[in-house]
Structure formats: C-alpha cells, structure tokens
Short mmCIF file of C-alpha atoms in Angstrom, two decimals:
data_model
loop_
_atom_site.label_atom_id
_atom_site.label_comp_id
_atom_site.label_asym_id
_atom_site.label_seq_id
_atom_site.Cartn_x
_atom_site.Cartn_y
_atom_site.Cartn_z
CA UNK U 27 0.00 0.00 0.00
CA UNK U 28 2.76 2.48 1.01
CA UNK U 29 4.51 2.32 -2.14
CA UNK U 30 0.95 3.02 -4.46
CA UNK U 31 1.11 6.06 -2.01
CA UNK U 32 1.92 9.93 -3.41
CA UNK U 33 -0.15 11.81 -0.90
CA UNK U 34 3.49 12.58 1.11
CA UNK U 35 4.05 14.92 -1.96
CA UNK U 36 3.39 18.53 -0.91
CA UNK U 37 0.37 19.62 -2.99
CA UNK U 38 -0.49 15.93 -3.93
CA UNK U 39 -4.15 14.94 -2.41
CA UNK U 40 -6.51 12.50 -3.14
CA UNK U 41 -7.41 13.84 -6.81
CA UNK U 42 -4.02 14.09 -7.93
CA UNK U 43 -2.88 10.83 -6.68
CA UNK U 44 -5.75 8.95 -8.45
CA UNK U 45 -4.53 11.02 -11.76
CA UNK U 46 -0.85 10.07 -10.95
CA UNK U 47 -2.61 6.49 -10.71
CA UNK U 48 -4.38 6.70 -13.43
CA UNK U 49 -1.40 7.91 -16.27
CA UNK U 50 0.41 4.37 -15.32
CA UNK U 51 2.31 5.91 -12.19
CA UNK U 52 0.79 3.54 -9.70
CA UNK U 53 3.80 2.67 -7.06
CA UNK U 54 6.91 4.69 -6.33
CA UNK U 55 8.85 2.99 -8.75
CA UNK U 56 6.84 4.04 -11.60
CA UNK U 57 7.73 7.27 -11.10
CA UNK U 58 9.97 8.77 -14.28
CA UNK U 59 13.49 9.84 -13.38
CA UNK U 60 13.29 12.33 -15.96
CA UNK U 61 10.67 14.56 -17.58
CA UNK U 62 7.89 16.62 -16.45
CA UNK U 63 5.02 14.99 -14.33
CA UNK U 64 3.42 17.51 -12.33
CA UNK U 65 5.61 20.65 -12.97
CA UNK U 66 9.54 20.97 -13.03
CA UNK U 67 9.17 22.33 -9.75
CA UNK U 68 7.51 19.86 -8.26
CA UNK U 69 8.89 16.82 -9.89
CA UNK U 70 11.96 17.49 -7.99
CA UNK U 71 10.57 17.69 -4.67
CA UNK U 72 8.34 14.43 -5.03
CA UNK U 73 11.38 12.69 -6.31
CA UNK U 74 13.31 13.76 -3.13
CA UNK U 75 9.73 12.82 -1.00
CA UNK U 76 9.58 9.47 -3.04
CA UNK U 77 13.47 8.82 -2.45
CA UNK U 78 12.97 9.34 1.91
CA UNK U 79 9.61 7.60 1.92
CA UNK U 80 11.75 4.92 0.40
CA UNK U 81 15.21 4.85 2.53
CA UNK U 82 12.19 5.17 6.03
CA UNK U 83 10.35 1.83 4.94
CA UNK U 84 13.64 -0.17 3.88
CA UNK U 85 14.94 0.94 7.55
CA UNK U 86 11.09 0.61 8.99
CA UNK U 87 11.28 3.84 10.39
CA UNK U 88 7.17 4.20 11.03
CA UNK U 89 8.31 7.92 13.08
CA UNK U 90 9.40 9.34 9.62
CA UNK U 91 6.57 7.70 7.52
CA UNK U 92 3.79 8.75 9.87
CA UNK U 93 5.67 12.28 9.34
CA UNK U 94 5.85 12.11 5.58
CA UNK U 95 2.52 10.79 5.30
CA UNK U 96 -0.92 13.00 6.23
CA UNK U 97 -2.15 11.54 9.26
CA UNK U 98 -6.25 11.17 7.79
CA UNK U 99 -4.00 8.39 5.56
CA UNK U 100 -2.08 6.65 8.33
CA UNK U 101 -4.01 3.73 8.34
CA UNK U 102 -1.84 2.58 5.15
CA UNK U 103 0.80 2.20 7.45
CA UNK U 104 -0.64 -0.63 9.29
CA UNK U 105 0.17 -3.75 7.23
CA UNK U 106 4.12 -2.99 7.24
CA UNK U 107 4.14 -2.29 10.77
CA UNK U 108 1.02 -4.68 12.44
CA UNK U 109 3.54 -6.65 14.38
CA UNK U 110 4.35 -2.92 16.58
CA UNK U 111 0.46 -2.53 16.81
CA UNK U 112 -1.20 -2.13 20.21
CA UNK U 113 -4.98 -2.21 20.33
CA UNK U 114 -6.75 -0.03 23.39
CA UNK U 115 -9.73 0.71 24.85
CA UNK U 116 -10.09 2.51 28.85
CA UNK U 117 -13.50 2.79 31.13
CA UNK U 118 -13.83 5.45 33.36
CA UNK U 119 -15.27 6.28 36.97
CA UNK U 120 -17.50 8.60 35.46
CA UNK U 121 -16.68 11.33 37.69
CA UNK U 122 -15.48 15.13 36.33
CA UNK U 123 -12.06 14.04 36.68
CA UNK U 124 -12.29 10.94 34.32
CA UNK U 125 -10.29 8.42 36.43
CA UNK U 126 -9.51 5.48 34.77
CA UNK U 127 -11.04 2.01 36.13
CA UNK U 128 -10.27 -0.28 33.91
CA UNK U 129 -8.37 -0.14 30.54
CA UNK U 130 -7.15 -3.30 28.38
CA UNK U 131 -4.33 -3.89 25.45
CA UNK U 132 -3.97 -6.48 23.12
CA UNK U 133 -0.76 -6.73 20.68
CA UNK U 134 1.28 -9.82 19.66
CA UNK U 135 2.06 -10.99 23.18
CA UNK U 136 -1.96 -11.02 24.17
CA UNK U 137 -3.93 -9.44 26.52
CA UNK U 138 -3.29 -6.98 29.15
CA UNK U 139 -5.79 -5.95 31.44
CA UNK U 140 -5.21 -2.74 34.20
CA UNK U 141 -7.29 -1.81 36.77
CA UNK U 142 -7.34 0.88 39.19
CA UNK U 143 -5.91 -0.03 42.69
CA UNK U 144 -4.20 -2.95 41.21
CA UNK U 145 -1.59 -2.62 38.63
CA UNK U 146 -2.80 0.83 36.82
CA UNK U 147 0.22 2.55 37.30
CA UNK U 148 1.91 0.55 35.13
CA UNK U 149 0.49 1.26 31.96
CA UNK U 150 2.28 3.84 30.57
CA UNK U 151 5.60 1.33 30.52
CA UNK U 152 3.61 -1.45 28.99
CA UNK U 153 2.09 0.87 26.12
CA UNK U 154 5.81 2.75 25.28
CA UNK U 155 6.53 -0.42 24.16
CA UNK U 156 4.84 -0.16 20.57
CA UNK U 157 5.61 2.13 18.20
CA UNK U 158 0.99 2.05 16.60
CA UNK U 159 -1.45 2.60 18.69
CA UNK U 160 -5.16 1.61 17.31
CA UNK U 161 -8.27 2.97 18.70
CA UNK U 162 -11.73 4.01 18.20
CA UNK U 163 -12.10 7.93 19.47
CA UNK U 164 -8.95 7.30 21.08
CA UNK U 165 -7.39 10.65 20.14
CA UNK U 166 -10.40 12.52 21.12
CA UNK U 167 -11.00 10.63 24.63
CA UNK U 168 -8.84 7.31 26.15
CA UNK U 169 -5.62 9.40 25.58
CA UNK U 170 -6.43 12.99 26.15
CA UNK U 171 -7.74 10.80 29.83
CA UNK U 172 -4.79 8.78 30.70
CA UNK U 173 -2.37 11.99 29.83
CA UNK U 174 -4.44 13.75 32.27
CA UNK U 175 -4.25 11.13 34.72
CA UNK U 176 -0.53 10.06 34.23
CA UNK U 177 1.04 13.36 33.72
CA UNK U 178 1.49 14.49 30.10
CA UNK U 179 5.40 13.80 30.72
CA UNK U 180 4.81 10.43 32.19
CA UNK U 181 2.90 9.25 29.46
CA UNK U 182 3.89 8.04 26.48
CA UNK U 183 3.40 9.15 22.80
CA UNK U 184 3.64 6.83 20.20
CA UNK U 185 5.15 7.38 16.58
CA UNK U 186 1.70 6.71 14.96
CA UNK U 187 -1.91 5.97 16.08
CA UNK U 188 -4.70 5.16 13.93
CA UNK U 189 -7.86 6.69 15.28
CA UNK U 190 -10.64 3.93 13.26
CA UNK U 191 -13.59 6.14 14.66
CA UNK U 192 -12.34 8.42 11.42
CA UNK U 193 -10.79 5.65 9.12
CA UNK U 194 -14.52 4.20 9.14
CA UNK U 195 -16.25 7.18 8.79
CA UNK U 196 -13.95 8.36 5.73
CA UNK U 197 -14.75 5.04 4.23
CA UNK U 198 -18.67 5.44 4.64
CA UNK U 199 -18.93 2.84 7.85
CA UNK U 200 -20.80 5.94 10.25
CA UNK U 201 -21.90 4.80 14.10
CA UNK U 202 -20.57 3.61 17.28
CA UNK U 203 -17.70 0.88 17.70
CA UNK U 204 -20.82 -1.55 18.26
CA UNK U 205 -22.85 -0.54 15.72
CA UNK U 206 -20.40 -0.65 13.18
CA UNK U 207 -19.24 -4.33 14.66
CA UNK U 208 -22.63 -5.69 14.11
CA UNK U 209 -22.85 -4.21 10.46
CA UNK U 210 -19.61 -6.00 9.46
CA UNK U 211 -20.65 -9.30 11.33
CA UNK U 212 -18.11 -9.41 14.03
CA UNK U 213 -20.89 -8.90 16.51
CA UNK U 214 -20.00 -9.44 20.84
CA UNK U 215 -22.12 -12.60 22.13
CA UNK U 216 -25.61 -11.95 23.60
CA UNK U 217 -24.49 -11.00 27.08
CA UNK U 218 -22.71 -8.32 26.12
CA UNK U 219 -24.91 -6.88 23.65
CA UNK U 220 -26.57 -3.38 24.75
CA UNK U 221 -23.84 -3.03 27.57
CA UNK U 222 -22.60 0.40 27.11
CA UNK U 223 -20.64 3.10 28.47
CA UNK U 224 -22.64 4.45 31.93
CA UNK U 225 -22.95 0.39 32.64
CA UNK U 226 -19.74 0.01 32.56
CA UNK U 227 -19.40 3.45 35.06
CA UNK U 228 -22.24 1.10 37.61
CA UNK U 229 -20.04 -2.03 37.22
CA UNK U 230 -17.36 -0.51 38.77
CA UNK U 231 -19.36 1.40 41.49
CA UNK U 232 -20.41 -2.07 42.27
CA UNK U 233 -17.18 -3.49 42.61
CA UNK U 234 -15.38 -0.68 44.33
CA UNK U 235 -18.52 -0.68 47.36
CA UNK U 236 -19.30 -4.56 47.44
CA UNK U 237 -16.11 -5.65 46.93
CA UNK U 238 -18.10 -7.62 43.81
CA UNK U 239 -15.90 -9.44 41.96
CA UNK U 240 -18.26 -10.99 39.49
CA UNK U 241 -18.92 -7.27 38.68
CA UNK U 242 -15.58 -6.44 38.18
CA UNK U 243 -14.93 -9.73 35.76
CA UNK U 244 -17.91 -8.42 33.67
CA UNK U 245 -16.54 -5.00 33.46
CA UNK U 246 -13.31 -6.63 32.44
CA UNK U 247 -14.37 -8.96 29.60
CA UNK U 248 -16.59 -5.71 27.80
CA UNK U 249 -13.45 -3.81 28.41
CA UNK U 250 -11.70 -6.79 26.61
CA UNK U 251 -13.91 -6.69 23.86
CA UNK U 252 -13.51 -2.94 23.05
CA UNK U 253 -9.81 -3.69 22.89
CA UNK U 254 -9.45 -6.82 21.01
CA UNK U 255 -12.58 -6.50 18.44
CA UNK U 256 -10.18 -3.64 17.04
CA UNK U 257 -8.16 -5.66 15.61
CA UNK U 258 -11.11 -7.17 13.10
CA UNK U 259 -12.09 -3.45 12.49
CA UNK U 260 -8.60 -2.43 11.69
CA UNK U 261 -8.40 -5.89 9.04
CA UNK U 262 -12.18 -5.09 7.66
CA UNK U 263 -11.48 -0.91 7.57
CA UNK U 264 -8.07 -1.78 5.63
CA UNK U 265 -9.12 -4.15 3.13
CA UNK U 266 -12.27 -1.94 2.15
CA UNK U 267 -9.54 1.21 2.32
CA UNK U 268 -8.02 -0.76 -0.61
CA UNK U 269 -10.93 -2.09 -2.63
CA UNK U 270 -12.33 1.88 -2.57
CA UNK U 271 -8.94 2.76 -3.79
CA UNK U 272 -9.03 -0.03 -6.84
CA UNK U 273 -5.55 -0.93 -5.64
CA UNK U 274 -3.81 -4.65 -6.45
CA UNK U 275 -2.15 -5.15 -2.93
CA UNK U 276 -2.72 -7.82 -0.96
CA UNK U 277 -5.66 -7.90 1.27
CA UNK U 278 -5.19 -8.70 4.63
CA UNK U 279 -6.76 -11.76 6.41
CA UNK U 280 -9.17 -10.85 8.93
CA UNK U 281 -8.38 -11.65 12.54
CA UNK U 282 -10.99 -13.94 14.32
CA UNK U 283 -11.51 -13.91 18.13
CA UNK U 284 -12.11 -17.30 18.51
CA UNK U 285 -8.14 -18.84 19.12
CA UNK U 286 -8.53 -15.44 22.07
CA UNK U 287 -11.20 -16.38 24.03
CA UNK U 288 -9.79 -19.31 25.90
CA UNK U 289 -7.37 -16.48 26.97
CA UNK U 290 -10.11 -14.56 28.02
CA UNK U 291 -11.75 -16.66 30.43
CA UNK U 292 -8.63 -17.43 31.82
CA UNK U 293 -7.90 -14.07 32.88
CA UNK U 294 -11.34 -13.20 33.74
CA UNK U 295 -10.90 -16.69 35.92
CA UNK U 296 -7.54 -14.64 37.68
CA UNK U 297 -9.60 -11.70 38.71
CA UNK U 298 -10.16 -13.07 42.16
CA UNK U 299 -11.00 -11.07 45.19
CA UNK U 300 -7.55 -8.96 46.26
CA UNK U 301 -7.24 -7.93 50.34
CA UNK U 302 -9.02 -5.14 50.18
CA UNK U 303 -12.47 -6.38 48.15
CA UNK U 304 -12.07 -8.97 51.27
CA UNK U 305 -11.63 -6.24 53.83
CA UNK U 306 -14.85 -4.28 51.89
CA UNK U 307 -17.14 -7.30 52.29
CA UNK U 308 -16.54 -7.83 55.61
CA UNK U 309 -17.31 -4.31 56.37
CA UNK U 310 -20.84 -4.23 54.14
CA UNK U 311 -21.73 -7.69 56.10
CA UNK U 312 -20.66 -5.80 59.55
CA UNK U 313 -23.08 -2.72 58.19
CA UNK U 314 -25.88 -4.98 58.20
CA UNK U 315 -25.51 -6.87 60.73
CA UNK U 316 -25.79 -3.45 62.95
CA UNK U 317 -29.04 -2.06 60.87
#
C-alpha cells in the first residue's frame, strides 16, 4: 500500500494521486526519473519525497513515515508495521475528573488488562513499548484521559496511532464501535450486547462498594472486547480502504476472536478477590448486621 502512495508529496491529495494512478504511475517505482510529471518544480521535490519515503520503509522507520505521510492516511501504514500494533480501549469512573477504572491492550504478546488499585500505574511502561497505537475515538478521549491522569510527561506518545472512529467514517462505515461491529458481522455474544458506556461506570461502582468481583470480571471482559474486536475493524477498515482505492495489494486476512477467548476466560478466571475487596465485604456484612 505504502509504495501506491503519493499523498506525502506537498500539494499531492486525493485527486491528484488517483490522476498520478491513473497515467500508469501507480507505485513509487513508476515514477519517471526524468521529464515533467506535475511541474519541473515539483517533480523534484516528489522525487526527493519518493526517495525518503523509500530509505524510512527499507529501515522501517514508522516515526518518519507517519511524518511524511498525512495523518487522515495513516491507516496505510498498518500492514508494514502490524507486528508494533497495540490495540486499546479505557472505562472510566465517570466522575469530572475521568479516572480510569479499567483499561485493556492487546498486541502480539496477548492481553493486558489494568485496573485501578491494582496494577494501573503501570500502563504507561507497557504501552511505550509499541511504536501504533489503534483505537476508536482514542485521540479525542482514552488518551487525552490517561495523559491527564498520568502526567502528560509520564505518558507516552507513540510514533503513529490510527484513530478507526475516522478511518470508518472516511470510508462510509458511520456509528458507534458496536454498531459498526454488528454491520460488518463481528458482533459481541448476547451477554454483552446493549452493555454500554454508563454500565460500565455502575459495574465498577459495584465493585469498588461490594467488593463484587463478578462485577468487576464483567466490566473486564466488555473492556476486553472494546480492545481486542479492534483488531477485526482495523483488518475489515483496511481491506475496504483498498478495494475503494481499486488498488492490487494484498488484502489482509481478517483476525478472528475465537483462538482469544480461551485467553479470556482465563484471565477473567484470575480476577479473584484482592485484600481489600475482602476487607470491603466484611465491612458491608458488619453494616448490616448493625441495621
């Protein structure tokens, strides 16, 4: 995909990319040495563009290419550099403040989960370590949050993130995470379906009073999916990128959930009651037992 891409060319856009496309110049290559193509002006700055988009990919330098190429086109980047991709997804208390309860990764070493009063703080070292970050509306709210929260200099940044919330919308798939999910097919089970945002804020008001753990494991496993389910998106939202585009490069095979999911009940299985859900129940039992 990278290499059918001109769009890193100052004053090249969509339109003139499809005409570059169009007159036989469809990948980097194609592009004339000599001659005029655009203007004599500009010819020598795409070459130059062409010739550093080039050297960044042989040396996978995703930094530069996320630089070089317009951010609303980033998600081209994604099938060079999957393998560095972290998929994201946070809850929140609700509150003003926006405190983070629960927030869940999944890359190519599995599933991480993070939960306040547990092991929260360290999130920022496990997401520095890859280089894309996927979300849906993560640029507008589950970053913009855990900056606040960690400390804008505690908190990493990464050297590209694909927001799908836009990719989808650009490419004519309008709605929620859920709603496009279940237009695609890649639909959550029946128990999760119609759990939304404010449940999620109840869950954890649940857990954090009653010491409720079975509350807490429920709030996990939707948090799961909103991580993990990116991953199809991402697949579906770049393959349909491509066939919009008219492009011959290789589609990408779509992930399925199903080889996860023994995974997730495992860790859902983990999420037993820690010293201080113990220490809550006892008190709510000692409550009633004086009304």
């Amino acid at each position: 995909m990278l290499l059918h891409t001109f769009q890193h060319i100052p004053g090249v856009g969509p339109w003139r990319e499809k005409d570059l496309w169009s007159k036989g110049i469809r990948t980097w290559d194609d592009f004339p040495d000599g001659g005029i193509v655009i203007s004599r002006k500009a010819d020598t700055v795409a070459r130059q563009r062409i010739a550093e988009a080039r050297e960044a990919l042989a040396r996978k330098d995703l930094k530069e290419l996320a630089r070089l190429v317009p951010p609303r086109e980033h998600w081209r980047l994604f099938p060079e550099f999957q393998d560095d991709a972290v998929y994201f997804d946070i809850e929140t208390d609700g509150s003003q403040t926006q405190v983070p309860t629960v927030v869940s990764l999944f890359d190519a070493a599995g599933l991480h989960v993070f939960i306040q009063g547990r092991n929260m703080d360290a999130l920022p070292e496990a997401m520095a370590t890859r280089r894309l970050w996927v979300t849906f509306n993560g640029s507008c709210f589950d970053v913009p949050v855990l900056k606040e929260y960690f400390g804008a200099k505690n908190f990493p940044v990464p050297e590209a993130h694909i927001d799908l919330r836009f990719v989808t919308r650009r490419l004519g798939m309008g709605g929620g995470l859920k709603e496009i999910e279940d237009k695609l097919g890649v639909g959550r089970p029946p128990h999760l379906k119609g759990v939304n945002g404010y449940d999620a804020v109840l869950l954890w008001r649940a857990y954090l009073r009653r010491g409720d753990v079975e509350a807490l494991r429920y709030l996990v496993e939707y948090n799961l999916y909103d991580s993990f389910q990116l991953r199809s998106l991402m697949d579906l939202a770049y393959n349909k990128g491509a066939d919009d585009l008219n492009l011959d490069v290789p589609r990408l095979k779509v992930f399925e959930r199903g080889d996860l999911l023994y995974d997730v009940s495992r860790l859902l299985l983990e999420l037993g009651p820690t010293e201080r859900d113990l220490d809550t129940l006892a008190r709510v039992r000692a409550m009633e037992q004086d009304s």
